[in-house]
Structures are given as C-alpha cells and as structure tokens.
Tab-separated table of C-alpha atoms in Angstrom:
chain	number	residue	atom	x	y	z
A	173	MET	CA	-25.627	117.358	-1.823
A	174	THR	CA	-24.536	120.991	-1.851
A	175	ASP	CA	-23.427	120.776	1.779
A	176	PRO	CA	-19.675	120.499	2.267
A	177	PRO	CA	-18.729	116.902	3.007
A	178	SER	CA	-18.302	116.089	6.669
A	179	PRO	CA	-14.726	115.447	7.825
A	180	ALA	CA	-15.882	111.952	8.864
A	181	ALA	CA	-16.816	111.261	5.226
A	182	LEU	CA	-13.294	112.189	4.089
A	183	ILE	CA	-11.676	110.046	6.778
A	184	LEU	CA	-13.858	107.001	5.991
A	185	ALA	CA	-13.199	107.309	2.251
A	186	ASP	CA	-9.433	107.708	2.733
A	187	SER	CA	-7.484	104.596	1.767
A	188	ARG	CA	-5.351	105.206	4.887
A	189	PHE	CA	-8.392	104.762	7.154
A	190	PRO	CA	-7.479	101.787	9.383
A	191	GLY	CA	-10.677	99.789	8.766
A	192	GLY	CA	-9.059	96.854	6.977
A	193	GLY	CA	-10.613	97.647	3.574
A	194	HIS	CA	-7.288	97.252	1.779
A	195	VAL	CA	-7.410	93.457	1.986
A	196	HIS	CA	-10.588	93.307	-0.152
A	197	SER	CA	-10.599	93.543	-3.940
A	198	GLY	CA	-14.394	93.390	-4.361
A	199	GLY	CA	-14.242	90.412	-6.714
A	200	LEU	CA	-11.526	91.911	-8.911
A	201	GLU	CA	-8.854	89.363	-7.933
A	202	GLN	CA	-11.101	86.501	-9.034
A	203	ALA	CA	-12.132	88.346	-12.212
A	204	VAL	CA	-8.419	88.793	-13.031
A	205	SER	CA	-7.608	85.156	-12.328
A	206	GLN	CA	-10.469	84.053	-14.643
A	207	GLY	CA	-9.145	86.329	-17.394
A	208	LEU	CA	-12.207	88.606	-17.324
A	209	VAL	CA	-10.197	91.730	-16.525
A	210	SER	CA	-6.750	92.191	-18.034
A	211	GLY	CA	-6.499	95.848	-18.944
A	212	LEU	CA	-7.881	99.333	-18.401
A	213	ASP	CA	-10.975	98.902	-20.614
A	214	ASP	CA	-12.035	95.734	-18.801
A	215	LEU	CA	-11.391	97.453	-15.492
A	216	ALA	CA	-13.614	100.383	-16.496
A	217	GLY	CA	-16.434	97.947	-17.375
A	218	PHE	CA	-15.943	96.007	-14.157
A	219	LEU	CA	-16.069	99.147	-12.022
A	220	ALA	CA	-19.076	100.629	-13.852
A	221	GLY	CA	-20.992	97.372	-13.352
A	222	ARG	CA	-19.885	97.031	-9.751
A	223	LEU	CA	-21.002	100.580	-9.032
A	224	ARG	CA	-24.488	100.082	-10.505
A	225	THR	CA	-25.070	96.787	-8.633
A	226	ALA	CA	-23.118	96.109	-5.420
A	227	GLY	CA	-22.187	99.792	-5.121
A	228	ARG	CA	-25.806	100.877	-5.430
A	229	LEU	CA	-26.948	98.339	-2.834
A	230	ALA	CA	-24.288	99.568	-0.398
A	231	ALA	CA	-25.190	103.205	-1.094
A	232	VAL	CA	-28.890	102.538	-0.502
A	233	PHE	CA	-28.196	100.963	2.900
A	234	ALA	CA	-25.624	103.584	3.901
A	235	ALA	CA	-28.137	106.338	3.129
A	236	ALA	CA	-30.853	104.532	5.104
A	237	ALA	CA	-28.455	104.004	8.031
A	238	ALA	CA	-27.403	107.673	8.026
A	239	HIS	CA	-31.054	108.703	8.091
A	240	ALA	CA	-31.748	106.202	10.901
A	241	ALA	CA	-28.747	107.377	12.948
A	242	ALA	CA	-29.763	111.023	12.661
A	243	ARG	CA	-33.221	110.074	13.986
A	244	ARG	CA	-31.715	107.971	16.784
A	245	VAL	CA	-33.855	104.934	15.906
A	246	ARG	CA	-34.676	102.103	18.286
A	247	PRO	CA	-32.292	99.118	18.272
A	248	ALA	CA	-34.936	97.011	16.461
A	249	HIS	CA	-34.437	99.244	13.420
A	250	TRP	CA	-30.736	98.272	13.233
A	251	VAL	CA	-31.728	94.616	13.448
A	252	ALA	CA	-34.195	95.131	10.577
A	253	LEU	CA	-31.611	96.896	8.388
A	254	ASP	CA	-29.140	94.093	9.086
A	255	ALA	CA	-31.674	91.375	8.182
A	256	GLU	CA	-32.803	93.195	5.045
A	257	LEU	CA	-29.232	93.623	3.804
A	258	ASP	CA	-28.561	89.952	4.557
A	259	ALA	CA	-31.582	89.013	2.406
A	260	ARG	CA	-30.079	91.116	-0.420
A	261	THR	CA	-26.663	89.442	-0.090
A	262	PRO	CA	-27.269	85.858	-1.172
A	263	THR	CA	-23.733	84.476	-0.971
A	264	PRO	CA	-21.912	83.685	2.275
A	265	ALA	CA	-18.623	84.995	0.831
A	266	GLN	CA	-20.153	88.437	0.188
A	267	ARG	CA	-21.794	88.528	3.605
A	268	ALA	CA	-18.501	87.585	5.273
A	269	ALA	CA	-16.581	90.269	3.343
A	270	SER	CA	-19.168	92.922	4.236
A	271	ARG	CA	-19.190	92.009	7.914
A	272	ALA	CA	-15.384	91.769	8.119
A	273	GLN	CA	-15.106	95.318	6.761
A	274	GLY	CA	-17.981	96.446	8.970
A	275	ARG	CA	-16.270	95.066	12.058
A	276	GLY	CA	-12.928	96.614	11.083
A	277	THR	CA	-14.544	99.976	10.487
A	278	ALA	CA	-16.484	99.720	13.747
A	279	ARG	CA	-13.301	99.225	15.777
A	280	ALA	CA	-11.796	102.375	14.335
A	281	ALA	CA	-15.084	104.295	14.570
A	282	LEU	CA	-15.629	103.459	18.233
A	283	VAL	CA	-12.349	105.192	19.052
A	284	ALA	CA	-12.801	108.089	16.625
A	285	TRP	CA	-16.533	108.867	16.895
A	286	PRO	CA	-18.002	107.205	20.001
A	287	SER	CA	-21.729	107.869	20.274
A	288	PRO	CA	-24.887	106.360	21.788
A	289	VAL	CA	-26.095	105.578	18.237
A	290	LEU	CA	-22.985	103.543	17.459
A	291	ALA	CA	-23.247	101.804	20.834
A	292	ASP	CA	-26.899	100.898	20.121
A	293	LEU	CA	-26.055	99.562	16.689
A	294	LEU	CA	-23.108	97.458	17.847
A	295	ALA	CA	-25.037	96.115	20.843
A	296	VAL	CA	-27.541	94.424	18.530
A	297	THR	CA	-25.256	93.777	15.531
A	298	PRO	CA	-21.678	93.330	16.823
A	299	ARG	CA	-20.467	92.422	13.314
A	300	PRO	CA	-22.399	94.971	11.273
A	301	HIS	CA	-22.539	95.157	7.505
A	302	HIS	CA	-19.999	97.694	6.245
A	303	ALA	CA	-22.545	99.934	4.500
A	304	VAL	CA	-24.768	100.174	7.581
A	305	LEU	CA	-21.843	101.051	9.841
A	306	VAL	CA	-20.449	103.668	7.452
A	307	GLY	CA	-23.923	105.186	7.121
A	308	ALA	CA	-24.410	105.244	10.887
A	309	VAL	CA	-21.096	107.068	11.401
A	310	HIS	CA	-22.174	109.712	8.883
A	311	GLY	CA	-25.595	110.116	10.474
A	312	SER	CA	-24.200	110.355	13.994
A	313	THR	CA	-21.573	112.952	13.078
A	314	GLY	CA	-23.856	115.401	11.293
A	315	GLY	CA	-23.473	114.000	7.785
A	316	ASN	CA	-26.507	113.438	5.581
A	317	ALA	CA	-27.825	110.422	3.687
A	318	GLY	CA	-26.451	111.574	0.340
A	319	GLN	CA	-22.929	111.966	1.735
A	320	ALA	CA	-23.115	108.508	3.319
A	321	ALA	CA	-24.236	107.058	-0.007
A	322	LEU	CA	-21.452	108.844	-1.886
A	323	THR	CA	-18.741	107.622	0.514
A	324	THR	CA	-19.989	104.053	0.360
A	325	ALA	CA	-20.421	104.003	-3.405
A	326	TYR	CA	-16.929	105.446	-3.805
A	327	LEU	CA	-15.474	102.759	-1.526
A	328	ALA	CA	-17.246	100.119	-3.655
A	329	VAL	CA	-15.056	101.106	-6.618
A	330	SER	CA	-11.930	102.672	-5.101
A	331	GLY	CA	-10.871	99.440	-3.385
A	332	PRO	CA	-11.068	97.317	-6.555
A	333	ALA	CA	-9.360	100.138	-8.518
A	334	SER	CA	-6.327	100.164	-6.247
A	335	ALA	CA	-6.351	96.356	-6.215
A	336	ALA	CA	-6.099	96.496	-10.022
A	337	VAL	CA	-2.836	98.415	-9.766
A	338	ARG	CA	-1.362	95.682	-7.590
A	339	LEU	CA	-2.857	92.708	-9.475
A	340	LEU	CA	-2.285	93.832	-13.053
A	341	GLY	CA	0.549	96.337	-12.691
A	342	LEU	CA	-1.592	98.984	-14.415
A	343	ASP	CA	-0.486	102.603	-14.587
A	344	PRO	CA	-1.761	104.217	-11.365
A	345	PHE	CA	-2.463	107.506	-13.168
A	346	ALA	CA	-4.594	105.746	-15.784
A	347	VAL	CA	-6.477	103.745	-13.117
A	348	ASN	CA	-7.115	106.933	-11.183
A	349	ALA	CA	-8.519	108.499	-14.352
A	350	VAL	CA	-10.896	105.528	-14.787
A	351	LEU	CA	-12.115	106.171	-11.251
A	352	ALA	CA	-12.488	109.897	-11.930
A	353	ARG	CA	-14.646	109.205	-15.010
A	354	LEU	CA	-17.142	107.465	-12.707
A	355	GLY	CA	-17.724	110.830	-11.014
A	356	PRO	CA	-21.079	111.677	-12.638
A	357	ALA	CA	-22.353	108.112	-12.060
A	358	LEU	CA	-21.303	108.341	-8.394
A	359	THR	CA	-23.104	111.644	-7.920
A	360	GLU	CA	-26.282	110.360	-9.580
A	361	LEU	CA	-26.258	107.126	-7.618
A	362	ALA	CA	-25.755	108.912	-4.294
A	363	ALA	CA	-28.651	111.278	-5.004
A	364	GLU	CA	-30.855	108.317	-5.953
A	365	ALA	CA	-29.908	106.436	-2.759
A	366	ALA	CA	-30.675	109.524	-0.670
A	367	ARG	CA	-34.218	109.564	-2.091
A	368	THR	CA	-35.005	106.138	-0.542
A	369	ALA	CA	-33.180	106.799	2.764
A	370	ALA	CA	-36.423	107.214	4.717
A	371	ASP	CA	-38.120	104.109	3.276
A	372	ARG	CA	-38.949	101.173	5.519
A	373	PRO	CA	-36.020	98.698	5.495
A	374	ALA	CA	-38.217	96.077	3.755
A	375	ASP	CA	-38.974	98.483	0.910
A	376	LEU	CA	-35.397	99.515	0.112
A	377	PRO	CA	-34.139	98.677	-3.394
A	378	ALA	CA	-32.427	95.314	-3.808
A	379	PRO	CA	-30.082	95.450	-6.827
A	380	SER	CA	-28.339	92.118	-7.348
A	381	SER	CA	-24.912	91.454	-8.841
A	382	PRO	CA	-25.023	87.891	-10.183
A	383	ALA	CA	-21.504	87.700	-11.601
A	384	LEU	CA	-19.950	89.292	-8.485
A	385	ASP	CA	-21.804	86.718	-6.381
A	386	LEU	CA	-20.376	83.871	-8.451
A	387	LEU	CA	-16.881	85.424	-8.455
A	388	ALA	CA	-16.992	85.834	-4.659
A	389	GLU	CA	-17.923	82.189	-4.146
A	390	ALA	CA	-15.255	81.045	-6.637
A	391	HIS	CA	-12.682	83.199	-4.837
A	392	ASP	CA	-13.595	81.572	-1.545
A	393	ARG	CA	-13.258	78.070	-3.005
A	394	HIS	CA	-9.865	78.834	-4.574
A	395	HIS	CA	-8.645	80.753	-1.548
A	396	GLN	CA	-8.605	77.497	0.352
A	397	GLN	CA	-6.376	75.878	-2.283
A	398	GLU	CA	-3.917	78.563	-3.278
A	399	VAL	CA	-2.488	81.759	-1.866
A	400	ARG	CA	-4.312	84.939	-2.804
A	401	LEU	CA	-3.397	88.561	-2.205
A	402	PHE	CA	-6.913	89.574	-1.153
A	403	ALA	CA	-9.510	88.217	1.261
A	404	SER	CA	-12.312	88.826	-1.242
B	256	MET	CA	-54.650	94.718	-21.071
B	257	ARG	CA	-55.399	94.073	-17.378
B	258	ALA	CA	-55.711	90.499	-16.208
B	259	SER	CA	-55.949	88.930	-12.802
B	260	ALA	CA	-55.802	85.152	-12.454
B	261	ALA	CA	-56.030	83.090	-9.267
B	262	LEU	CA	-55.343	79.546	-8.174
B	263	ALA	CA	-55.938	77.860	-4.832
B	264	VAL	CA	-55.127	74.277	-3.917
B	265	GLU	CA	-55.762	72.513	-0.630
B	266	LEU	CA	-55.909	69.110	0.976
B	267	ASP	CA	-59.152	67.273	0.327
B	268	ARG	CA	-61.014	66.939	3.638
B	269	ARG	CA	-62.596	63.628	2.654
B	270	ARG	CA	-59.486	62.038	1.153
B	271	PRO	CA	-56.509	62.659	3.466
B	272	GLY	CA	-53.174	63.490	1.822
B	273	ARG	CA	-54.716	64.362	-1.528
B	274	THR	CA	-54.296	67.874	-2.923
B	275	VAL	CA	-57.171	69.208	-4.949
B	276	VAL	CA	-57.584	72.399	-6.947
B	277	ARG	CA	-60.142	74.379	-4.972
B	278	ALA	CA	-60.325	77.509	-7.050
B	279	LEU	CA	-59.033	78.365	-10.468
B	280	ARG	CA	-59.688	81.560	-12.340
B	281	SER	CA	-57.922	82.137	-15.626
B	282	ALA	CA	-57.817	85.569	-17.187
B	283	ALA	CA	-56.444	85.881	-20.695
B	284	PRO	CA	-53.532	85.879	-21.331
B	285	LEU	CA	-52.946	83.996	-18.047
B	286	THR	CA	-54.572	80.613	-18.568
B	287	LEU	CA	-54.304	77.950	-15.874
B	288	VAL	CA	-54.736	74.352	-16.969
B	289	PRO	CA	-54.815	71.549	-14.381
B	290	ARG	CA	-53.073	68.453	-15.631
B	291	ALA	CA	-55.379	65.630	-16.671
B	292	GLY	CA	-56.035	63.412	-13.677
B	293	ALA	CA	-56.092	66.318	-11.243
B	294	ALA	CA	-59.637	65.295	-10.300
B	295	ARG	CA	-58.324	61.962	-8.982
B	296	PRO	CA	-55.134	62.882	-7.158
B	297	GLU	CA	-52.816	60.358	-5.576
B	298	ALA	CA	-52.067	60.591	-1.895
B	299	GLY	CA	-48.993	62.757	-1.260
B	300	ALA	CA	-48.695	63.831	-4.884
B	301	ALA	CA	-48.665	67.466	-5.931
B	302	ALA	CA	-51.465	69.027	-7.891
B	303	VAL	CA	-49.929	69.933	-11.233
B	304	VAL	CA	-51.139	73.037	-13.012
B	305	HIS	CA	-49.772	74.449	-16.250
B	306	LEU	CA	-49.532	78.133	-16.836
B	307	VAL	CA	-50.310	78.762	-20.493
B	308	SER	CA	-49.995	82.108	-22.163
B	309	SER	CA	-53.047	82.319	-24.395
B	310	ALA	CA	-52.065	85.540	-26.155
B	311	PRO	CA	-48.809	87.224	-27.068
B	312	ALA	CA	-47.909	88.786	-23.750
B	313	PRO	CA	-46.825	90.799	-22.024
B	314	LEU	CA	-47.057	93.835	-24.249
B	315	GLY	CA	-46.170	97.342	-23.146
B	316	GLY	CA	-48.939	98.663	-20.895
B	317	ASP	CA	-50.173	95.212	-19.794
B	318	GLU	CA	-50.871	94.676	-16.086
B	319	LEU	CA	-50.891	90.966	-15.312
B	320	GLU	CA	-51.440	89.491	-11.876
B	321	LEU	CA	-51.479	85.909	-10.643
B	322	THR	CA	-52.363	84.996	-7.065
B	323	VAL	CA	-51.633	81.488	-5.832
B	324	ARG	CA	-52.645	79.994	-2.471
B	325	VAL	CA	-51.409	76.629	-1.261
B	326	GLY	CA	-53.403	75.453	1.748
B	327	PRO	CA	-52.017	73.703	4.857
B	328	GLY	CA	-50.205	70.463	3.954
B	329	ALA	CA	-51.046	70.748	0.233
B	330	ARG	CA	-48.583	70.401	-2.637
B	331	LEU	CA	-48.610	72.316	-5.891
B	332	ARG	CA	-46.399	72.227	-8.934
B	333	LEU	CA	-47.026	75.165	-11.219
B	334	HIS	CA	-45.313	74.810	-14.571
B	335	GLY	CA	-44.918	77.048	-17.552
B	336	VAL	CA	-45.356	75.449	-20.935
B	337	ALA	CA	-43.549	77.904	-23.203
B	338	ALA	CA	-41.148	80.780	-22.909
B	339	THR	CA	-42.683	84.150	-22.120
B	340	LEU	CA	-41.787	86.788	-24.670
B	341	ALA	CA	-41.792	90.315	-23.311
B	342	LEU	CA	-42.746	92.423	-26.330
B	343	PRO	CA	-42.916	96.140	-26.965
B	344	GLY	CA	-46.388	97.668	-26.929
B	345	HIS	CA	-47.940	100.516	-28.842
B	346	ARG	CA	-47.340	102.940	-26.005
B	347	SER	CA	-43.949	103.576	-24.458
B	348	VAL	CA	-44.927	102.283	-21.015
B	349	PRO	CA	-43.707	99.134	-19.307
B	350	SER	CA	-45.655	95.924	-19.051
B	351	HIS	CA	-45.959	94.728	-15.463
B	352	SER	CA	-46.515	91.248	-14.123
B	353	VAL	CA	-46.942	90.303	-10.464
B	354	VAL	CA	-47.063	86.774	-9.112
B	355	ARG	CA	-48.030	86.336	-5.458
B	356	ILE	CA	-47.706	82.929	-3.834
B	357	GLU	CA	-48.836	82.136	-0.292
B	358	VAL	CA	-47.770	78.794	1.105
B	359	ALA	CA	-49.412	77.621	4.317
B	360	GLU	CA	-48.001	75.490	7.140
B	361	GLY	CA	-46.646	72.133	5.962
B	362	ALA	CA	-47.328	72.900	2.295
B	363	ARG	CA	-44.986	72.807	-0.697
B	364	VAL	CA	-44.923	74.735	-3.945
B	365	ASP	CA	-42.701	74.303	-6.981
B	366	TYR	CA	-43.049	77.334	-9.231
B	367	LEU	CA	-41.239	76.527	-12.446
B	368	PRO	CA	-42.087	78.964	-15.217
B	369	GLU	CA	-40.300	78.738	-18.543
B	370	PRO	CA	-37.735	81.418	-19.471
B	371	THR	CA	-38.677	85.055	-19.975
B	372	VAL	CA	-37.159	86.446	-23.166
B	373	VAL	CA	-36.779	90.200	-23.224
B	374	THR	CA	-37.097	91.068	-26.888
B	375	ALA	CA	-35.681	94.218	-28.466
B	376	ARG	CA	-37.494	97.395	-27.398
B	377	ALA	CA	-39.587	95.579	-24.768
B	378	TRP	CA	-39.929	97.222	-21.368
B	379	HIS	CA	-41.070	94.760	-18.760
B	380	ARG	CA	-41.309	94.774	-14.976
B	381	ALA	CA	-41.786	91.451	-13.223
B	382	GLU	CA	-42.331	90.864	-9.535
B	383	LEU	CA	-42.533	87.597	-7.599
B	384	ARG	CA	-43.625	87.696	-3.946
B	385	VAL	CA	-43.599	84.476	-1.964
B	386	GLU	CA	-44.919	84.305	1.606
B	387	LEU	CA	-44.094	81.086	3.419
B	388	ALA	CA	-45.503	79.861	6.706
B	389	GLY	CA	-42.903	78.740	9.249
B	390	HIS	CA	-42.816	75.141	8.030
B	391	ALA	CA	-43.693	75.548	4.361
B	392	VAL	CA	-41.226	74.788	1.580
B	393	ALA	CA	-40.921	76.360	-1.831
B	394	ARG	CA	-38.739	76.528	-4.830
B	395	CYS	CA	-39.112	79.193	-7.439
B	396	ARG	CA	-37.170	79.394	-10.656
B	397	GLU	CA	-36.476	82.385	-12.833
B	398	VAL	CA	-34.691	82.247	-16.167
B	399	LEU	CA	-34.116	85.576	-17.910
B	400	VAL	CA	-32.915	85.688	-21.496
B	401	LEU	CA	-31.529	88.859	-23.041
B	402	GLY	CA	-33.178	88.982	-26.455
B	403	ARG	CA	-33.936	86.257	-28.960
B	404	SER	CA	-30.961	84.755	-30.755
B	405	GLY	CA	-28.835	87.511	-32.232
B	406	GLU	CA	-31.196	90.228	-31.011
B	407	PRO	CA	-30.329	93.031	-28.573
B	408	ALA	CA	-32.352	92.956	-25.360
B	409	GLY	CA	-35.066	95.356	-24.307
B	410	ARG	CA	-35.413	96.642	-20.767
B	411	LEU	CA	-36.273	94.397	-17.864
B	412	HIS	CA	-36.649	94.929	-14.139
B	413	SER	CA	-37.292	91.717	-12.263
B	414	ALA	CA	-37.667	91.501	-8.485
B	415	VAL	CA	-37.977	88.457	-6.242
B	416	HIS	CA	-39.065	88.605	-2.597
B	417	VAL	CA	-39.272	85.517	-0.406
B	418	ARG	CA	-40.250	85.688	3.258
B	419	ARG	CA	-40.721	82.966	5.832
B	420	ALA	CA	-43.035	83.823	8.739
B	421	GLY	CA	-42.454	87.481	7.919
B	422	VAL	CA	-38.637	87.191	7.939
B	423	PRO	CA	-36.977	88.091	4.625
B	424	LEU	CA	-35.004	85.187	3.155
B	425	LEU	CA	-34.233	86.756	-0.201
B	426	ARG	CA	-34.864	90.049	-1.885
B	427	GLN	CA	-33.170	90.807	-5.123
B	428	SER	CA	-33.821	92.595	-8.323
B	429	VAL	CA	-32.069	92.730	-11.609
B	430	ASP	CA	-32.135	95.563	-14.113
B	431	LEU	CA	-31.133	94.573	-17.591
B	432	GLY	CA	-31.174	96.584	-20.736
B	433	PRO	CA	-29.641	97.196	-24.083
B	434	ASP	CA	-26.687	99.067	-22.583
B	435	GLU	CA	-23.268	97.529	-22.127
B	436	LEU	CA	-23.806	96.887	-18.413
B	437	ALA	CA	-24.670	93.212	-18.930
B	438	ASP	CA	-21.200	92.766	-20.447
B	439	SER	CA	-19.556	93.996	-17.251
B	440	PRO	CA	-17.635	91.221	-15.481
B	441	ALA	CA	-19.469	92.405	-12.341
B	442	VAL	CA	-23.004	91.949	-13.704
B	443	LEU	CA	-23.579	89.179	-16.284
B	444	ALA	CA	-19.973	88.958	-17.508
B	445	GLY	CA	-21.137	88.885	-21.132
B	446	HIS	CA	-23.655	86.061	-20.632
B	447	ARG	CA	-27.115	86.268	-22.194
B	448	VAL	CA	-28.963	84.135	-19.665
B	449	LEU	CA	-29.346	84.547	-15.913
B	450	ALA	CA	-31.028	81.675	-14.110
B	451	THR	CA	-31.833	81.544	-10.415
B	452	GLU	CA	-33.737	79.129	-8.239
B	453	VAL	CA	-34.696	79.858	-4.668
B	454	ILE	CA	-34.793	76.642	-2.686
B	455	ALA	CA	-36.494	77.431	0.623
B	456	TRP	CA	-35.983	74.058	2.296
B	457	PRO	CA	-35.186	73.439	5.965
B	458	ASP	CA	-31.853	71.695	5.234
B	459	VAL	CA	-28.525	73.273	6.163
B	460	VAL	CA	-26.753	73.903	2.856
B	461	GLU	CA	-22.983	74.043	2.319
B	462	PRO	CA	-21.789	76.467	-0.373
B	463	ALA	CA	-21.036	74.681	-3.643
B	464	GLY	CA	-20.167	75.886	-7.097
B	465	GLY	CA	-18.329	75.503	-10.358
B	466	ASP	CA	-17.833	77.430	-13.584
B	467	TRP	CA	-20.596	80.081	-13.589
B	468	TRP	CA	-22.882	78.382	-11.103
B	469	ALA	CA	-23.227	78.359	-7.337
B	470	LEU	CA	-25.477	77.036	-4.629
B	471	SER	CA	-25.375	79.511	-1.759
B	472	PRO	CA	-26.974	79.225	1.671
B	473	LEU	CA	-29.030	82.324	2.483
B	474	ALA	CA	-28.471	84.065	5.806
B	475	ALA	CA	-31.951	83.410	7.231
B	476	GLY	CA	-32.412	79.892	5.843
B	477	GLY	CA	-32.899	78.311	2.458
B	478	ALA	CA	-30.534	78.571	-0.491
B	479	LEU	CA	-30.160	80.264	-3.845
B	480	ALA	CA	-28.925	78.539	-6.980
B	481	THR	CA	-27.477	80.954	-9.537
B	482	ALA	CA	-26.200	80.305	-13.040
B	483	LEU	CA	-24.940	82.456	-15.903
B	484	ALA	CA	-24.819	80.954	-19.364
B	485	PRO	CA	-24.739	81.785	-23.069
B	486	ASP	CA	-28.099	80.041	-23.642
B	487	ALA	CA	-31.107	78.772	-21.697
B	488	VAL	CA	-30.291	75.085	-22.152
B	489	THR	CA	-26.851	75.528	-20.602
B	490	ALA	CA	-28.357	77.656	-17.819
B	491	GLN	CA	-30.798	74.857	-16.935
B	492	ARG	CA	-27.948	72.341	-16.892
B	493	LEU	CA	-25.933	74.548	-14.517
B	494	LEU	CA	-28.985	74.962	-12.264
B	495	ALA	CA	-29.270	71.166	-12.217
B	496	ASN	CA	-25.640	71.026	-10.993
B	497	ALA	CA	-26.595	73.352	-8.155
B	498	ARG	CA	-29.691	71.297	-7.257
B	499	ALA	CA	-27.568	68.126	-7.260
B	500	ALA	CA	-25.326	69.736	-4.603
B	501	HIS	CA	-28.339	70.379	-2.346
B	502	PRO	CA	-28.935	67.920	0.534
B	503	ALA	CA	-32.545	67.506	-0.648
B	504	ALA	CA	-31.418	66.786	-4.239
B	505	ALA	CA	-33.649	63.719	-4.557
B	506	ASP	CA	-36.656	65.836	-3.626
B	507	LEU	CA	-35.702	68.511	-6.158
B	508	ALA	CA	-35.125	66.283	-9.188
B	509	GLU	CA	-37.216	67.251	-12.185
B	510	PRO	CA	-40.103	64.858	-12.648
B	511	ALA	CA	-40.008	62.790	-15.823
B	512	TRP	CA	-43.055	63.413	-17.945
C-alpha cells in the first residue's frame, strides 16, 4: 500500500467519472425515507456499517479481480468470480444495482483503458458486477489488489455520503469530514481485502449486510409507486 | 470439548417411500433423538430427528461437528428443541461448530434449529455447509439473537454456504459483536434478532417483502427469507410472512405437533 496510487484509481474514484454511480445512494435514500438516518450522527453510523459489510464485500472482490487481471486469468475465472459474488448478493435489487454500475463503468473503461483482460471479462460477463470490473481495471493498468480494494471501499461510502447532502440538505463540509474520519477503517479494510486477493473465488469472505438487503428491496418496491431521486 | 455427531437417513429398500434412520451417532453435547414412531415410518413422510443439547454448549474452546446425509429420495426434518446459548469458556478462544448436510438426488431436508443466543463475552464461530444434488431440496433456518434479554452480546461469526451440484446458491457470513455496528442502519438497524431461511426449492420466486422482512430470489436458484426483529418471536412471525409469499408455501408450512 506504499505504492503511489495509479492514475486509473484516481479516475475511477472521482465523482466526475462517467460510470453512472451518481444515481445510486447505496440504500441511503430508503434509510432516510424510513427515518433511520436524519442527521450527521446517523449518517456516520450508516456509513461505518456499510463500509464493514457491503463495502468489505466489494473490496474483497475488487482485490481478487485486480489480482486475477494482473495474472491474465482464463475466462472461466471471471465466470467463477461473477457466480461467487452473485451467491453473496442475495437480493435482486442489490444485484441489479451492482450490475448497472458495472455496466456503466465498463462502457467508460472500454474507451479509456481497452485491454485484452477487459475484453475477456466482458465477453463472458457483459454486465459485470461493479467491484469485479473496477478491480479488473486496476489489475490491467498496473494497479495492485490493495489499491483496487481501497477504491472500491471508498466508492461504497462516498456515493451514499454525497447522496446524504442532496437528500437531507446536510452541510457538505461536515459530511466530507464524516467521510474523512473513515480513513483508518478504509486503509485497514483495503489491506485485509488484499490479503485474500489470491484465494480461490469460492473461498473469498462473504460478509452480509442484512439491513441494506432489506432496504434495497423496500426501495425497489416503493420506487414503482412513487418518484425517487436515486435508482438504489 | 471435541464432539463429532453423525446422522444418515435413507429410503427403506423393502418398504418403498419410507425414510428410515440408517445411522445415528450422538456425541455429547450433540444428542440426536429420533422422534417416537421413527421405526414405523409412513410412506412419503419425513424422518423426524430432534437435536438436543445435552450439556451447556458451546463453551469457548469447544469444537462441535455434525454431519448429516440424506440418501436419494429420502426426507429428513431435523429440529432443535431449545435455544443454543453460546457461552464464554475458561480460555479466551472461540467455540466452533460446523454442520455439514449432504442431500442426495430427489431428497429433502428441513434443518430447523432453535435460535442461537450469543451471551455476553461469548466468542462463537458457526458454519453451515449444505451440498445439494441437482434435484434435491432443502430449507435451512438460522436465528441469531444478540444477548439474553437486557444483556450485551458477545462475539459471533456465522457463515452459511449452500451449493447445488457444485454451483454456489448462497454464501454469506455475519459478524456480530458488542460494538455499535449492529445499531448501524446498514447492518441490523438496531434490531437484536436476525433470522434467515434458505429455501432451495425449484420454484421461480418473485421478490416480496414488508416491514423488516423480505423473500428474495437468489441468482442461481432458490430463495432467501430474511427478517430483522426486536425479539425471536417476532422474527419467526416475519419469516412466516416470507414463507407465505413463496409459491411452495403449502409445502413449507410448519407442521403442527
């Protein structure tokens, strides 16, 4: 983790990256509408929990994908990573959100960083999970597993944090400070995810996020009845 | 304490359609008790076996293992009879329990243990691994309770793996502890009880849900019912809502005793 971050990592983590991430709140919109998050303290708790569950899962798969991309794995490996992440994502709403962001990121990545690895991956999984795609871009552009994990874990909290500014009208400086306080947790989680990057896909950790799963399904149900700002 | 218990049921060759208990090895504290009448099974009925904890368990340092085999076409219902209390041991090491269930072609298993209560200062690791043949069905329940009433929870890591013909249907683990993480709206949203039920049935399931429960189709087949609740009774009621939304609801109804 002492290596300087790759430029690709900065571009992928930038909120101006045209991957379509800005339409996802990571469950925050539903949490706000159910009254679970109404201020900065709640937001800090939401983000800390999201990081340790959904964020950790994404980081684990991004690290594994970066490692796989650097080794130029066979296409069957991408299929296995995809199936294993599916098995760790029990709700259709979460799978749809992950694949929508994966597809959006893939379209931008194909133009920015075309590579045989990316072509292999998209040939067998045309709508990849977001974490796998982000990891593969890192691995195919010289980035390492820890950087891929850090980018992905950061995206797991930065999206909901900026959504909180729009949904709750919170002070952007204060929200940014909440995000900054997650720094040590982000670093630790990325290092931990890097340690399992070379594991077989079946053996990768599988942290669940029960409340996020229920919020995602509730968001989907309500989305059909009323207008929402975010797709998830 | 190390304990390894085993159970195998299969169809009786001489009496078609009847499931018999072929092998049963209890190992304290894992005691397996076939329900009375198991020696004279009805055609098509499941063998019913109760899982009784015959000692306070698990304690820190315990290694408990249960292996279950359900033969081709056989049916097994494995019930708990009382909540499992994960307790602290004398040494600061985790207790570890592993349940392995293999379900052969055309067979069915209902694994319905009672809740696991993670008492203060306990450190428990639980693992459930279910291997299904291509046309086997299974449902496996897990109810986790953070501490006894009014008590802070100890540490728990619980992992569930379900595969069908080698394809992963569900893998998920939960890490709970005395920290504030369970209060996070992203994790347990302040609830004390997390209940899940894997329903690996062939039916196509539509997503359904309500306040703090959902029935969700898994990507590779089967469904997961999830509920969060302030207490175990409410959690069971919410799981029942999820089962009622399943196309095979009649098949999943709890038997009246």
